[in-house]
Amino acid sequence: GHWRWRRQGAVETTVILLHCAMPLQGRLRISRRAWFSDDTFTPFHGTALQRLSADDLPPSLAHWWCQSDRGHRMRSWFRPGVIDWLLGHPSMHVEWSYGWLLVAQPGYRILPDEMDTAIKDVIGLASHLQSPPKNPGRKSA
């Protein structure tokens, strides 16, 4: 778990982190809404993250909160399986940074009997990210 301080006090959030190498360089954060302030989980380094425009995201994710230090160059991150995973897990916050994948459900501590399923779900996302892209770039969804 990860403790995060708010004005109201500490909020426990379970974080799953795993290695997820891809032929991309950069950082990306995406969630249905802006859950966390910049660099809550990872220390700041390099170029500041900028919010991606709707044109840089698949249509089905155009209104999600997404930031990257590489802008449109991260389009290949959004493969069909990744888009489906994100839409199927709208309460999750996802970050990918130079080969590391972080997934969190803000304000929720995963119960022990849910842990195996949660880990399998994150491994599933990593598998989608690491599968060869069929058509890199913007997807229609």
XYZ file of N, CA, C and O in Angstrom:
564
model
N 0.822 -1.188 0.000
C 0.000 0.000 0.000
C 0.862 1.247 0.000
O 2.051 1.216 0.291
N 0.255 2.329 -0.316
C 0.949 3.618 -0.372
C 0.090 4.632 0.356
O -1.090 4.764 0.067
N 0.668 5.323 1.297
C -0.066 6.357 2.022
C 0.132 7.686 1.332
O 1.243 8.064 0.996
N -0.924 8.378 1.113
C -0.876 9.676 0.445
C -1.593 10.671 1.333
O -2.700 10.414 1.793
N -0.982 11.797 1.590
C -1.567 12.787 2.483
C -2.457 13.752 1.737
O -2.125 14.218 0.665
N -3.602 14.021 2.298
C -4.511 15.050 1.820
C -4.779 15.969 2.995
O -4.406 15.684 4.117
N -5.493 17.051 2.728
C -5.834 17.953 3.828
C -6.642 17.237 4.904
O -6.560 17.539 6.066
N -7.453 16.245 4.474
C -8.285 15.515 5.415
C -7.501 14.436 6.168
O -8.031 13.827 7.073
N -6.276 14.151 5.779
C -5.482 13.114 6.421
C -4.944 12.144 5.390
O -4.987 12.393 4.194
N -4.461 11.011 5.855
C -3.854 10.018 4.980
C -4.930 9.175 4.310
O -5.946 8.840 4.908
N -4.700 8.846 3.044
C -5.587 7.971 2.285
C -4.738 6.816 1.777
O -3.743 7.030 1.097
N -5.122 5.605 2.113
C -4.340 4.456 1.675
C -4.760 4.054 0.267
O -5.946 3.958 -0.041
N -3.774 3.833 -0.577
C -3.995 3.426 -1.956
C -3.048 2.283 -2.265
O -1.852 2.379 -2.013
N -3.577 1.199 -2.795
C -2.727 0.082 -3.194
C -2.111 0.392 -4.553
O -2.792 0.852 -5.462
N -0.825 0.142 -4.666
C -0.083 0.398 -5.899
C 0.568 -0.903 -6.346
O 1.180 -1.601 -5.540
N 0.409 -1.229 -7.621
C 1.094 -2.385 -8.195
C 2.082 -1.852 -9.218
O 1.730 -1.088 -10.108
N 3.328 -2.265 -9.077
C 4.412 -1.800 -9.940
C 5.100 -3.019 -10.530
O 5.442 -3.950 -9.803
N 5.269 -3.016 -11.860
C 5.999 -4.116 -12.469
C 6.769 -3.630 -13.690
O 6.438 -2.606 -14.282
N 7.799 -4.396 -14.020
C 8.623 -4.055 -15.174
C 7.835 -4.344 -16.439
O 7.201 -5.391 -16.564
N 7.863 -3.409 -17.386
C 7.101 -3.529 -18.635
C 7.891 -2.823 -19.736
O 7.606 -1.682 -20.091
N 8.906 -3.511 -20.243
C 9.771 -2.920 -21.269
C 9.026 -2.784 -22.586
O 8.256 -3.657 -22.980
N 9.222 -1.651 -23.239
C 8.639 -1.371 -24.552
C 9.669 -0.612 -25.371
O 10.568 0.006 -24.809
N 9.518 -0.601 -26.686
C 10.477 0.147 -27.506
C 10.189 1.648 -27.536
O 10.559 2.325 -28.474
N 9.540 2.160 -26.520
C 9.262 3.588 -26.396
C 10.167 4.181 -25.328
O 10.595 3.487 -24.415
N 10.407 5.450 -25.426
C 11.093 6.186 -24.378
C 10.141 7.276 -23.906
O 9.503 7.931 -24.720
N 10.056 7.460 -22.629
C 9.225 8.533 -22.125
C 8.379 8.118 -20.943
O 8.557 7.043 -20.375
N 7.462 9.010 -20.602
C 6.569 8.808 -19.461
C 5.143 9.144 -19.883
O 4.929 10.064 -20.670
N 4.205 8.405 -19.336
C 2.804 8.641 -19.642
C 1.978 8.333 -18.400
O 2.272 7.384 -17.678
N 0.954 9.152 -18.166
C 0.009 8.938 -17.066
C -1.383 9.070 -17.648
O -1.642 9.990 -18.415
N -2.265 8.142 -17.290
C -3.638 8.242 -17.793
C -4.623 7.710 -16.758
O -4.343 6.730 -16.074
N -5.727 8.390 -16.658
C -6.850 7.961 -15.835
C -8.085 8.711 -16.315
O -7.979 9.688 -17.055
N -9.239 8.217 -15.912
C -10.479 8.855 -16.361
C -10.562 10.291 -15.897
O -11.108 11.145 -16.570
N -9.997 10.583 -14.731
C -9.908 11.968 -14.266
C -8.569 12.151 -13.560
O -7.878 11.184 -13.283
N -8.218 13.377 -13.280
C -6.921 13.659 -12.647
C -7.012 13.292 -11.167
O -7.523 14.056 -10.359
N -6.545 12.092 -10.822
C -6.610 11.630 -9.434
C -5.516 12.242 -8.569
O -5.758 12.611 -7.433
N -4.298 12.274 -9.098
C -3.144 12.630 -8.285
C -2.442 13.861 -8.834
O -2.480 14.121 -10.028
N -1.766 14.568 -7.965
C -0.953 15.689 -8.400
C 0.294 15.152 -9.098
O 0.611 13.971 -9.006
N 0.991 16.035 -9.794
C 2.174 15.611 -10.538
C 3.162 14.893 -9.637
O 3.432 15.317 -8.527
N 3.679 13.781 -10.195
C 4.758 13.027 -9.562
C 4.444 12.594 -8.140
O 5.300 12.619 -7.270
N 3.215 12.155 -7.911
C 2.857 11.601 -6.615
C 3.668 10.358 -6.325
O 4.135 10.160 -5.217
N 3.833 9.502 -7.337
C 4.481 8.225 -7.130
C 5.943 8.189 -7.545
O 6.706 7.400 -7.021
N 6.319 8.990 -8.509
C 7.690 8.940 -8.999
C 8.323 10.317 -8.912
O 7.657 11.328 -9.122
N 9.602 10.387 -8.591
C 10.249 11.699 -8.498
C 10.331 12.364 -9.861
O 10.420 11.702 -10.890
N 10.283 13.677 -9.856
C 10.363 14.428 -11.097
C 11.765 14.321 -11.683
O 12.756 14.410 -10.987
N 11.818 14.090 -12.981
C 13.085 14.148 -13.717
C 12.753 14.419 -15.174
O 11.689 14.066 -15.663
N 13.633 15.077 -15.851
C 13.449 15.329 -17.267
C 12.388 16.378 -17.561
O 12.092 17.247 -16.749
N 11.806 16.269 -18.739
C 10.808 17.217 -19.210
C 9.515 17.068 -18.425
O 9.080 15.953 -18.133
N 8.887 18.176 -18.111
C 7.614 18.140 -17.397
C 6.540 17.470 -18.257
O 6.567 17.562 -19.485
N 5.615 16.799 -17.612
C 4.516 16.167 -18.327
C 3.521 17.223 -18.781
O 3.215 18.156 -18.041
N 3.027 17.051 -20.009
C 2.032 17.954 -20.573
C 0.776 17.162 -20.883
O 0.852 16.009 -21.308
N -0.370 17.795 -20.714
C -1.619 17.108 -21.021
C -1.729 16.907 -22.530
O -1.489 17.827 -23.318
N -2.083 15.679 -22.929
C -2.269 15.381 -24.341
C -3.622 15.909 -24.796
O -4.598 15.900 -24.046
N -3.679 16.344 -26.039
C -4.935 16.839 -26.596
C -5.798 15.657 -27.019
O -5.320 14.530 -27.172
N -7.072 15.921 -27.257
C -7.984 14.885 -27.731
C -7.489 14.285 -29.051
O -7.703 13.106 -29.315
N -6.804 15.085 -29.864
C -6.275 14.588 -31.144
C -5.164 13.561 -30.964
O -4.897 12.774 -31.869
N -4.489 13.588 -29.822
C -3.400 12.657 -29.565
C -3.874 11.369 -28.902
O -3.076 10.461 -28.679
N -5.158 11.299 -28.568
C -5.713 10.131 -27.884
C -6.719 9.424 -28.785
O -7.313 10.046 -29.662
N -6.924 8.132 -28.540
C -7.996 7.445 -29.270
C -9.333 8.112 -28.936
O -9.518 8.608 -27.819
N -10.281 8.145 -29.855
C -11.549 8.819 -29.594
C -12.248 8.363 -28.308
O -12.820 9.177 -27.595
N -12.175 7.080 -27.989
C -12.852 6.582 -26.792
C -12.199 7.063 -25.494
O -12.798 6.974 -24.423
N -10.979 7.582 -25.576
C -10.272 8.092 -24.397
C -10.036 9.601 -24.478
O -9.309 10.157 -23.668
N -10.646 10.259 -25.442
C -10.372 11.671 -25.708
C -10.643 12.579 -24.510
O -10.004 13.622 -24.381
N -11.554 12.192 -23.630
C -11.867 13.037 -22.479
C -11.210 12.550 -21.193
O -11.511 13.062 -20.115
N -10.324 11.588 -21.295
C -9.588 11.109 -20.125
C -8.451 12.082 -19.839
O -8.043 12.867 -20.698
N -7.935 12.018 -18.633
C -6.804 12.839 -18.217
C -5.533 12.079 -18.577
O -5.252 11.019 -18.028
N -4.775 12.602 -19.522
C -3.561 11.931 -19.963
C -2.452 12.953 -20.106
O -2.637 14.004 -20.723
N -1.301 12.627 -19.545
C -0.131 13.488 -19.636
C 1.063 12.666 -20.102
O 1.168 11.480 -19.800
N 1.956 13.320 -20.821
C 3.167 12.661 -21.284
C 4.260 13.696 -21.485
O 3.980 14.883 -21.644
N 5.485 13.220 -21.494
C 6.604 14.098 -21.833
C 6.971 13.950 -23.310
O 7.893 14.598 -23.774
N 6.232 13.109 -24.047
C 6.550 12.858 -25.454
C 5.398 13.176 -26.399
O 5.505 12.921 -27.589
N 4.285 13.656 -25.902
C 3.163 14.060 -26.739
C 2.709 12.994 -27.704
O 2.535 11.831 -27.332
N 2.543 13.374 -28.968
C 2.007 12.468 -29.987
C 2.875 11.233 -30.208
O 2.413 10.237 -30.740
N 4.119 11.280 -29.794
C 5.000 10.119 -29.966
C 4.540 8.925 -29.137
O 4.987 7.804 -29.369
N 3.656 9.157 -28.172
C 3.168 8.070 -27.334
C 1.924 7.409 -27.919
O 1.341 6.529 -27.309
N 1.504 7.796 -29.118
C 0.287 7.208 -29.706
C 0.347 5.691 -29.788
O -0.658 5.013 -29.635
N 1.516 5.134 -30.061
C 1.616 3.673 -30.190
C 1.374 2.950 -28.867
O 1.181 1.737 -28.848
N 1.357 3.684 -27.758
C 1.037 3.104 -26.449
C -0.404 2.607 -26.428
O -0.735 1.637 -25.756
N -1.275 3.271 -27.199
C -2.712 2.997 -27.160
C -3.119 1.943 -28.179
O -3.745 2.216 -29.184
N -2.756 0.714 -27.886
C -3.124 -0.422 -28.723
C -4.546 -0.840 -28.368
O -5.036 -0.535 -27.278
N -5.252 -1.549 -29.264
C -6.649 -1.917 -28.979
C -6.845 -2.606 -27.627
O -7.782 -2.288 -26.895
N -5.969 -3.554 -27.275
C -6.098 -4.240 -25.988
C -5.908 -3.294 -24.807
O -6.558 -3.438 -23.768
N -5.016 -2.321 -24.955
C -4.784 -1.332 -23.896
C -6.018 -0.446 -23.737
O -6.463 -0.179 -22.618
N -6.580 -0.001 -24.851
C -7.784 0.832 -24.798
C -8.907 0.071 -24.106
O -9.564 0.593 -23.196
N -9.121 -1.190 -24.507
C -10.165 -2.006 -23.885
C -9.909 -2.177 -22.391
O -10.839 -2.123 -21.587
N -8.644 -2.397 -22.011
C -8.309 -2.564 -20.602
C -8.647 -1.293 -19.825
O -9.267 -1.363 -18.765
N -8.247 -0.148 -20.344
C -8.521 1.120 -19.656
C -10.028 1.356 -19.515
O -10.503 1.739 -18.443
N -10.779 1.117 -20.583
C -12.229 1.310 -20.525
C -12.886 0.333 -19.556
O -13.892 0.655 -18.931
N -12.298 -0.846 -19.409
C -12.817 -1.843 -18.472
C -12.410 -1.609 -17.030
O -12.925 -2.264 -16.120
N -11.468 -0.682 -16.815
C -10.968 -0.369 -15.470
C -10.953 1.157 -15.268
O -9.899 1.748 -15.029
N -12.112 1.818 -15.383
C -12.131 3.286 -15.357
C -11.752 3.922 -14.022
O -11.465 5.112 -13.987
N -11.702 3.138 -12.959
C -11.331 3.715 -11.659
C -9.826 3.648 -11.406
O -9.349 4.096 -10.359
N -9.062 3.126 -12.371
C -7.619 2.968 -12.182
C -6.828 4.167 -12.696
O -7.210 4.822 -13.653
N -5.736 4.390 -12.034
C -4.736 5.381 -12.444
C -3.551 4.569 -12.952
O -3.073 3.667 -12.264
N -3.076 4.887 -14.176
C -1.996 4.128 -14.796
C -0.858 5.069 -15.151
O -1.074 6.151 -15.706
N 0.352 4.654 -14.825
C 1.556 5.387 -15.228
C 2.522 4.407 -15.859
O 2.640 3.267 -15.411
N 3.211 4.850 -16.904
C 4.283 4.074 -17.503
C 5.470 5.007 -17.644
O 5.338 6.134 -18.137
N 6.613 4.559 -17.167
C 7.797 5.399 -17.200
C 9.028 4.557 -17.490
O 9.424 3.732 -16.662
N 9.562 4.727 -18.685
C 10.816 4.099 -19.071
C 10.896 2.629 -18.662
O 11.849 2.199 -18.024
N 9.870 1.871 -19.021
C 9.907 0.437 -18.777
C 9.262 -0.030 -17.483
O 9.306 -1.215 -17.178
N 8.666 0.864 -16.732
C 7.996 0.478 -15.489
C 6.538 0.886 -15.559
O 6.213 2.016 -15.939
N 5.661 -0.036 -15.193
C 4.226 0.178 -15.212
C 3.710 0.241 -13.779
O 4.001 -0.637 -12.969
N 2.961 1.281 -13.477
C 2.370 1.475 -12.155
C 0.862 1.590 -12.332
O 0.388 2.340 -13.186
N 0.115 0.836 -11.549
C -1.345 0.891 -11.579
C -1.837 1.033 -10.151
O -1.379 0.319 -9.250
N -2.756 1.976 -9.948
C -3.309 2.225 -8.619
C -4.800 2.494 -8.731
O -5.264 3.046 -9.731
N -5.522 2.109 -7.697
C -6.923 2.503 -7.591
C -6.990 3.508 -6.451
O -6.874 3.149 -5.285
N -7.143 4.780 -6.794
C -7.069 5.837 -5.780
C -8.043 5.643 -4.622
O -9.223 5.345 -4.827
N -7.501 5.750 -3.404
C -8.310 5.695 -2.199
C -8.839 4.321 -1.836
O -9.718 4.203 -0.994
N -8.304 3.266 -2.453
C -8.809 1.919 -2.190
C -7.654 0.992 -1.845
O -6.650 0.954 -2.554
N -7.815 0.257 -0.766
C -6.817 -0.744 -0.395
C -7.346 -2.103 -0.835
O -8.426 -2.524 -0.428
N -6.598 -2.766 -1.691
C -7.006 -4.075 -2.183
C -6.996 -5.062 -1.020
O -6.035 -5.134 -0.258
N -8.067 -5.810 -0.912
C -8.180 -6.826 0.130
C -7.329 -8.037 -0.239
O -7.096 -8.299 -1.430
N -6.861 -8.786 0.756
C -5.986 -9.928 0.458
C -6.564 -10.909 -0.564
O -5.843 -11.392 -1.432
N -7.875 -11.169 -0.505
C -8.448 -12.128 -1.443
C -8.638 -11.547 -2.846
O -8.974 -12.264 -3.784
N -8.402 -10.253 -3.024
C -8.472 -9.604 -4.335
C -7.099 -9.447 -4.989
O -7.010 -9.110 -6.171
N -6.043 -9.677 -4.223
C -4.690 -9.372 -4.692
C -4.298 -10.167 -5.937
O -3.766 -9.607 -6.896
N -4.565 -11.484 -5.955
C -4.182 -12.289 -7.120
C -4.864 -11.792 -8.386
O -4.234 -11.685 -9.444
N -6.153 -11.468 -8.289
C -6.886 -10.964 -9.453
C -6.326 -9.627 -9.905
O -6.161 -9.388 -11.105
N -6.020 -8.744 -8.954
C -5.474 -7.431 -9.299
C -4.124 -7.566 -9.997
O -3.878 -6.897 -11.014
N -3.278 -8.436 -9.506
C -1.965 -8.639 -10.128
C -2.130 -9.209 -11.533
O -1.474 -8.765 -12.481
N -3.042 -10.173 -11.701
C -3.290 -10.735 -13.033
C -3.814 -9.663 -13.994
O -3.452 -9.644 -15.170
N -4.682 -8.769 -13.489
C -5.183 -7.684 -14.339
C -4.052 -6.783 -14.810
O -4.007 -6.389 -15.975
N -3.134 -6.443 -13.925
C -2.015 -5.571 -14.297
C -1.067 -6.293 -15.247
O -0.565 -5.700 -16.207
N -0.844 -7.569 -15.019
C -0.026 -8.353 -15.946
C -0.695 -8.394 -17.317
O -0.024 -8.315 -18.354
N -2.027 -8.467 -17.351
C -2.760 -8.420 -18.618
C -2.531 -7.113 -19.354
O -2.329 -7.100 -20.569
N -2.564 -5.996 -18.618
C -2.280 -4.696 -19.237
C -0.866 -4.671 -19.793
O -0.637 -4.230 -20.925
N 0.095 -5.160 -19.021
C 1.485 -5.199 -19.486
C 1.606 -6.041 -20.754
O 2.328 -5.665 -21.688
N 0.878 -7.161 -20.823
C 0.916 -8.015 -22.021
C 0.386 -7.272 -23.239
O 0.950 -7.379 -24.338
N -0.690 -6.503 -23.058
C -1.219 -5.703 -24.170
C -0.209 -4.653 -24.619
O -0.041 -4.410 -25.810
N 0.456 -4.031 -23.658
C 1.443 -3.010 -23.991
C 2.645 -3.598 -24.723
O 3.207 -2.961 -25.611
N 3.027 -4.793 -24.365
C 4.228 -5.389 -24.937
C 3.968 -6.179 -26.221
O 4.911 -6.582 -26.882
N 2.698 -6.370 -26.584
C 2.414 -7.084 -27.828
C 2.759 -6.167 -29.001
O 2.589 -4.957 -28.923
N 3.225 -6.734 -30.115
C 3.583 -5.894 -31.266
C 2.361 -5.138 -31.783
O 1.301 -5.740 -31.955
N 2.500 -3.830 -32.023
C 1.360 -3.075 -32.544
C 1.050 -3.481 -33.986
O 1.948 -3.680 -34.783
N -0.251 -3.630 -34.289
C -0.650 -3.965 -35.659
C -0.594 -2.735 -36.540
O -0.105 -2.771 -37.649
N -1.132 -1.641 -36.057
C -1.124 -0.353 -36.769
C -0.771 0.730 -35.772
O -1.664 1.273 -35.133
N 0.504 1.038 -35.587
C 0.865 2.067 -34.605
C 0.171 3.378 -34.908
O -0.058 3.718 -36.061
N -0.117 4.077 -33.876
C -0.723 5.403 -34.042
C -2.122 5.451 -33.480
O -2.520 4.607 -32.710
N -2.842 6.455 -33.870
C -4.168 6.710 -33.343
C -5.134 5.592 -33.766
O -5.181 5.194 -34.914
N -5.915 5.136 -32.825
C -6.884 4.082 -33.074
C -8.284 4.671 -33.064
O -8.578 5.567 -32.316
N -9.140 4.118 -33.867
C -10.537 4.510 -33.777
C -11.226 3.501 -32.881
O -11.102 2.298 -33.066
N -11.885 4.000 -31.871
C -12.575 3.125 -30.932
C -13.783 3.829 -30.395
O -13.889 5.005 -30.385
